[in-house]
CSV table of C-alpha atoms in Angstrom, one decimal:
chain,number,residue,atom,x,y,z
A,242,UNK,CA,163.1,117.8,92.6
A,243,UNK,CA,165.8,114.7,92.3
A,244,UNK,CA,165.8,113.8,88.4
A,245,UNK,CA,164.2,110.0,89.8
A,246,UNK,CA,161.3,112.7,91.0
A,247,UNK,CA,160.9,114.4,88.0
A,248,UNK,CA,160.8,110.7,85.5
A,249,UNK,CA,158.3,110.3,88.3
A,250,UNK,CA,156.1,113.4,88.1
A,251,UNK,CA,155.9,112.9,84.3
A,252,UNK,CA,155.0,108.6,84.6
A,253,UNK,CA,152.1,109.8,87.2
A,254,UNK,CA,151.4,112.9,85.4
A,255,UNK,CA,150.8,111.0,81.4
A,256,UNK,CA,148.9,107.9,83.2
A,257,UNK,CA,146.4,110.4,85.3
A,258,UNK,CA,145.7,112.1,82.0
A,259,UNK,CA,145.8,109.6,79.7
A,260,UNK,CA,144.8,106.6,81.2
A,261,UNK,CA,143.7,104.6,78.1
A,262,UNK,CA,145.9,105.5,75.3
A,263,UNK,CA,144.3,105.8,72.0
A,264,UNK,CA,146.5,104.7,68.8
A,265,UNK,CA,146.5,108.1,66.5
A,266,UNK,CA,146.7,106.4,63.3
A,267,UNK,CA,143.5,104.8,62.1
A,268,UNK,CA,144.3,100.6,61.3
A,269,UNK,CA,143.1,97.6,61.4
A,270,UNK,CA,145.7,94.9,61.0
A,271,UNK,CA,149.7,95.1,61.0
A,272,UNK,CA,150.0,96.2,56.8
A,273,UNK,CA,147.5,99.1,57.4
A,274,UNK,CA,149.4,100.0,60.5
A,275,UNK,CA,152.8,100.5,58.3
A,276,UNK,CA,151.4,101.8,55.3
A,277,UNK,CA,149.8,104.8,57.8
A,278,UNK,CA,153.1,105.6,59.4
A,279,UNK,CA,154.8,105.9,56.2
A,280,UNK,CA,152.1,108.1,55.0
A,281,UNK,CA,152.4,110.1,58.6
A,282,UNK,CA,156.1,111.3,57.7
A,283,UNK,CA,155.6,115.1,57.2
A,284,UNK,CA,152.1,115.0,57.4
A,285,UNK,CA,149.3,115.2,60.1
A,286,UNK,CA,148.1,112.3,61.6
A,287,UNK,CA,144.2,113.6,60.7
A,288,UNK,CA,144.8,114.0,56.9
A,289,UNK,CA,146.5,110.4,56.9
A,290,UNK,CA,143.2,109.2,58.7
A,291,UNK,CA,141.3,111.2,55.6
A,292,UNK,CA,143.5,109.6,52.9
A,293,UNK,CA,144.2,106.0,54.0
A,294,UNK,CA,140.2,105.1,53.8
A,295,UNK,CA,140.2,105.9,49.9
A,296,UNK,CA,143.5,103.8,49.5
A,297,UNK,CA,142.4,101.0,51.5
A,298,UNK,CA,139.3,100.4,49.7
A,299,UNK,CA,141.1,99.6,46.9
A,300,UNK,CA,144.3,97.9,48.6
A,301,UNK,CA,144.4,97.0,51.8
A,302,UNK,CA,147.0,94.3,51.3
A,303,UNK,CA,150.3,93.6,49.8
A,304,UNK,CA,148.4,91.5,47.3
A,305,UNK,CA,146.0,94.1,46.4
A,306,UNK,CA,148.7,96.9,46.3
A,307,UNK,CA,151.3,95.6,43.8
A,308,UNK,CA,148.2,95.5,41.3
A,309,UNK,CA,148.0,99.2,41.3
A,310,UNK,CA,150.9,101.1,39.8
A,311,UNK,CA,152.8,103.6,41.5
A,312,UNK,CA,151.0,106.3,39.5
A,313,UNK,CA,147.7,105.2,41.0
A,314,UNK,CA,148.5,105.1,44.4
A,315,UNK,CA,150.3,108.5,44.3
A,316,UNK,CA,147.4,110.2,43.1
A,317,UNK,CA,145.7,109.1,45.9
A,318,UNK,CA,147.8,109.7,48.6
A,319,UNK,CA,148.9,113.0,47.6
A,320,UNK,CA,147.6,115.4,49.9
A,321,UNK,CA,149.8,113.4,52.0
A,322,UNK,CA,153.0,114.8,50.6
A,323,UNK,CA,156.3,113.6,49.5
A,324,UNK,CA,153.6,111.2,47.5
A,325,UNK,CA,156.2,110.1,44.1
A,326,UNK,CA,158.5,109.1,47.2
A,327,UNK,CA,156.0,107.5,49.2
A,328,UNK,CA,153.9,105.8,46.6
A,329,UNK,CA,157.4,103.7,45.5
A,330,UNK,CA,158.3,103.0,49.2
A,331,UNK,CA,154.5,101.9,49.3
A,332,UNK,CA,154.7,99.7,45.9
A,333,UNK,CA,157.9,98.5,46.5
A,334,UNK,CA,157.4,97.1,50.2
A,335,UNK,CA,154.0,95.5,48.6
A,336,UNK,CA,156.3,93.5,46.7
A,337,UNK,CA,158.6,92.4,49.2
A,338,UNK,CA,156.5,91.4,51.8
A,339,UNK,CA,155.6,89.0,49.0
A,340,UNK,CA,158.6,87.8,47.9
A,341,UNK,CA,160.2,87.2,50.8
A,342,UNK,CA,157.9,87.7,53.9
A,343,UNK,CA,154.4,85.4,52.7
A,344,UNK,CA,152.5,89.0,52.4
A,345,UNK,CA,153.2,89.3,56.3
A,346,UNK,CA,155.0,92.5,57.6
A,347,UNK,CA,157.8,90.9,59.5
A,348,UNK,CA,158.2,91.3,63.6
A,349,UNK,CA,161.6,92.5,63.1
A,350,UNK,CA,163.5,95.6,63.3
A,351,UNK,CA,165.9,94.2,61.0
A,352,UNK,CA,163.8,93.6,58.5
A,353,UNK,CA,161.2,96.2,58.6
A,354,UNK,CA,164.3,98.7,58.1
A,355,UNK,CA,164.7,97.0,54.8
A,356,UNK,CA,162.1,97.5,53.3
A,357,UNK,CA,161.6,100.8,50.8
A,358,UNK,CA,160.8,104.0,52.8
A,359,UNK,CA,160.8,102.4,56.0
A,360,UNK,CA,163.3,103.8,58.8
A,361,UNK,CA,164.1,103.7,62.1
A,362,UNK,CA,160.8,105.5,63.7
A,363,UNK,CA,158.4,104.1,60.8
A,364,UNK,CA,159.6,100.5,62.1
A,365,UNK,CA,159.6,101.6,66.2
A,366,UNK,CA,155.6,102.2,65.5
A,367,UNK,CA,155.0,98.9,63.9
A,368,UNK,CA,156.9,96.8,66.5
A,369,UNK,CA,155.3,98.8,69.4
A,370,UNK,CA,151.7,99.4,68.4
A,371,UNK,CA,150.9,96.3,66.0
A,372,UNK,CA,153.1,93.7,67.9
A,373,UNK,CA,153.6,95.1,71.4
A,374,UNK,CA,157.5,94.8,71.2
A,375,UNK,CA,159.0,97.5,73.7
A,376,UNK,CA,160.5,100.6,71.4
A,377,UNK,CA,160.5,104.1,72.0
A,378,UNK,CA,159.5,105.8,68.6
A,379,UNK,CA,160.5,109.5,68.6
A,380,UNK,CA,158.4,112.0,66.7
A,381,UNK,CA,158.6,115.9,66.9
A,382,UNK,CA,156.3,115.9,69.4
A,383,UNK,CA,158.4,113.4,72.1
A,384,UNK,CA,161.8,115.5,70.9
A,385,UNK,CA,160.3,118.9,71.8
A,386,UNK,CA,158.8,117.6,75.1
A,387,UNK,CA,162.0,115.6,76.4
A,388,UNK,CA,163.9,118.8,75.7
A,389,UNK,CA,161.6,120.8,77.5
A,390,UNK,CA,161.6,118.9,80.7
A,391,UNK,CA,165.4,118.7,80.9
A,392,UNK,CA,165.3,115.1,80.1
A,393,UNK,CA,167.6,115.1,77.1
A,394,UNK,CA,170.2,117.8,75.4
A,395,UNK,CA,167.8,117.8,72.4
A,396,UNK,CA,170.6,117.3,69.9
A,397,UNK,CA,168.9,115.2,67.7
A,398,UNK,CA,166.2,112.3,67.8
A,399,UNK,CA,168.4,109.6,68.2
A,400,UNK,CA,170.0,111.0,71.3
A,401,UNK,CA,166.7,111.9,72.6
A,402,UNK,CA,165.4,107.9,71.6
A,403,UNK,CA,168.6,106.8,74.1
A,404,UNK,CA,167.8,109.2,76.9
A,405,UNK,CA,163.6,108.2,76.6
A,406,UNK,CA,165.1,104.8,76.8
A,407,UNK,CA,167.9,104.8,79.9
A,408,UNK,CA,165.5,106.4,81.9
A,409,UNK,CA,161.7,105.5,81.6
A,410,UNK,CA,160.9,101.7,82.8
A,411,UNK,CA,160.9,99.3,79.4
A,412,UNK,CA,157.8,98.2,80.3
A,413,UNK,CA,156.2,101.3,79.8
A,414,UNK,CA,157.7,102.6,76.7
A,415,UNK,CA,155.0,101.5,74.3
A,416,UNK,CA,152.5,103.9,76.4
A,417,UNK,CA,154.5,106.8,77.3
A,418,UNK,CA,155.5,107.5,74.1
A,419,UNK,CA,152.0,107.7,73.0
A,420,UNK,CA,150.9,109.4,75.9
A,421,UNK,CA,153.4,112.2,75.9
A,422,UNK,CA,152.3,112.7,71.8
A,423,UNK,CA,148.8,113.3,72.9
A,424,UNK,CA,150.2,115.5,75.7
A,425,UNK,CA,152.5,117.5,73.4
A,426,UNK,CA,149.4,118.2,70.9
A,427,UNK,CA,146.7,119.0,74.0
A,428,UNK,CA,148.9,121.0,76.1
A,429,UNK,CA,152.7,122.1,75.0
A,430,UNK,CA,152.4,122.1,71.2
A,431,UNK,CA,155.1,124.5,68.9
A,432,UNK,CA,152.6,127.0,68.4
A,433,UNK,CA,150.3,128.8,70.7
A,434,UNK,CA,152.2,127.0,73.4
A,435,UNK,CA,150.1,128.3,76.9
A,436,UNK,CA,152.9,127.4,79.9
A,437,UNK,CA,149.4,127.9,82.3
A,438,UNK,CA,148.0,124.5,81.4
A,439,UNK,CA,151.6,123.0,80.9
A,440,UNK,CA,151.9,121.5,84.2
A,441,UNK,CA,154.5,119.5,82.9
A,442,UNK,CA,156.9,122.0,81.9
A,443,UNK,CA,155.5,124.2,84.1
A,444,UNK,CA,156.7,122.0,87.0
A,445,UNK,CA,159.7,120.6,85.9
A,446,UNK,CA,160.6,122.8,82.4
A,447,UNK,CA,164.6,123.5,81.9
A,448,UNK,CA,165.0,126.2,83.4
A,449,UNK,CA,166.2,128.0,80.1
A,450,UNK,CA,163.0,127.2,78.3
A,451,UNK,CA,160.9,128.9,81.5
A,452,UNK,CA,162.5,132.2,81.2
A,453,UNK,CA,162.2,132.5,77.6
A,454,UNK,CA,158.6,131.7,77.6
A,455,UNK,CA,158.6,134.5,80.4
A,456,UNK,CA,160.6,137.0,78.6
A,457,UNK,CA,158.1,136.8,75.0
């Protein structure tokens, strides 16, 4: 297969399988949205779904947040991990989507990535899934899979953002990259990877990634 064949294979492949796309992290409006990807850093998507019910109830706004302290909301949200971090990212961003955003997280790269505990990916999420802006968030999930398929050198996440970017159509970005999360957690995961129902990799895998699957 021509590379233009294998973006190809993958596009039909993702869309066959996952034809409507659901959004892993539980939300209902913009602020929930962020405050769930924050939480998601180093931490399963299913225990942030278990954890952001019981801080929602009491704060599910900016407003609402900066009442608590930063003590309060780590207790919560520590089964999440990394909570004294998180919980003054979470405080902290309360406040300055007060201050200087009218309690509204901003449709802005450039100013989510302000904001405490907010980076790159965190702020990728937001603009894709709560506003629809085209961006190609870049979890572990996306690096492992565009590393198996020979679509990038897998030397870090931001070269592997730029490659998912040059060569996958902008108007499908906000899909695929959910798409081929759900398809790296279903069917090539780190662990207990099974290259028989990997048709992906199976199809198109680097060839160095084949052979040592083979070899173990």
């Amino acid at each position: 297969m021509t590379k233009q064949e294998r973006i190809t294979f993958v596009i039909n492949t993702l869309k066959e399988l996952y034809p409507t796309i659901p959004i892993p992290l539980d939300h209902k409006d913009p602020y929930t949205l962020l405050i769930a990807v924050l939480l998601s850093a180093q931490c399963t998507d299913v225990r942030v779904n278990q954890i952001t019910p019981l801080l929602f109830a009491k704060a599910d706004n900016p407003y609402d947040m900066v009442k608590m302290s930063v003590e309060e909301i780590k207790e919560i949200i520590r089964p999440c991990g990394l909570s004294p971090m998180k919980s003054k990212g979470i405080h902290g961003l309360s406040q300055i989507l007060i201050e200087k955003h009218n309690g509204q997280v901003p449709q802005s790269f450039e100013y989510l990535e302000e904001l405490p505990a907010v980076g790159h990916k965190t702020a990728s999420v937001v603009m894709s899934q709560a506003f629809g802006v085209p961006a190609f968030p870049v979890d572990t999930h996306i690096h492992r899979l565009m590393y198996r398929w020979n679509l990038t050198n897998g030397k870090n996440v931001v070269q592997t953002e730029k490659d998912a970017k040059r060569i996958f159509p902008e108007n499908l970005w906000n899909d695929l990259h959910l798409q081929i999360i759900w398809y790296g957690r279903e069917y090539s995961p780190a662990r207990g990877w099974n290259l028989e129902r990997d048709i992906i990799t199976r199809t198109i895998g680097r060839k160095s990634v084949l052979s040592e699957f083979i070899k173990k």
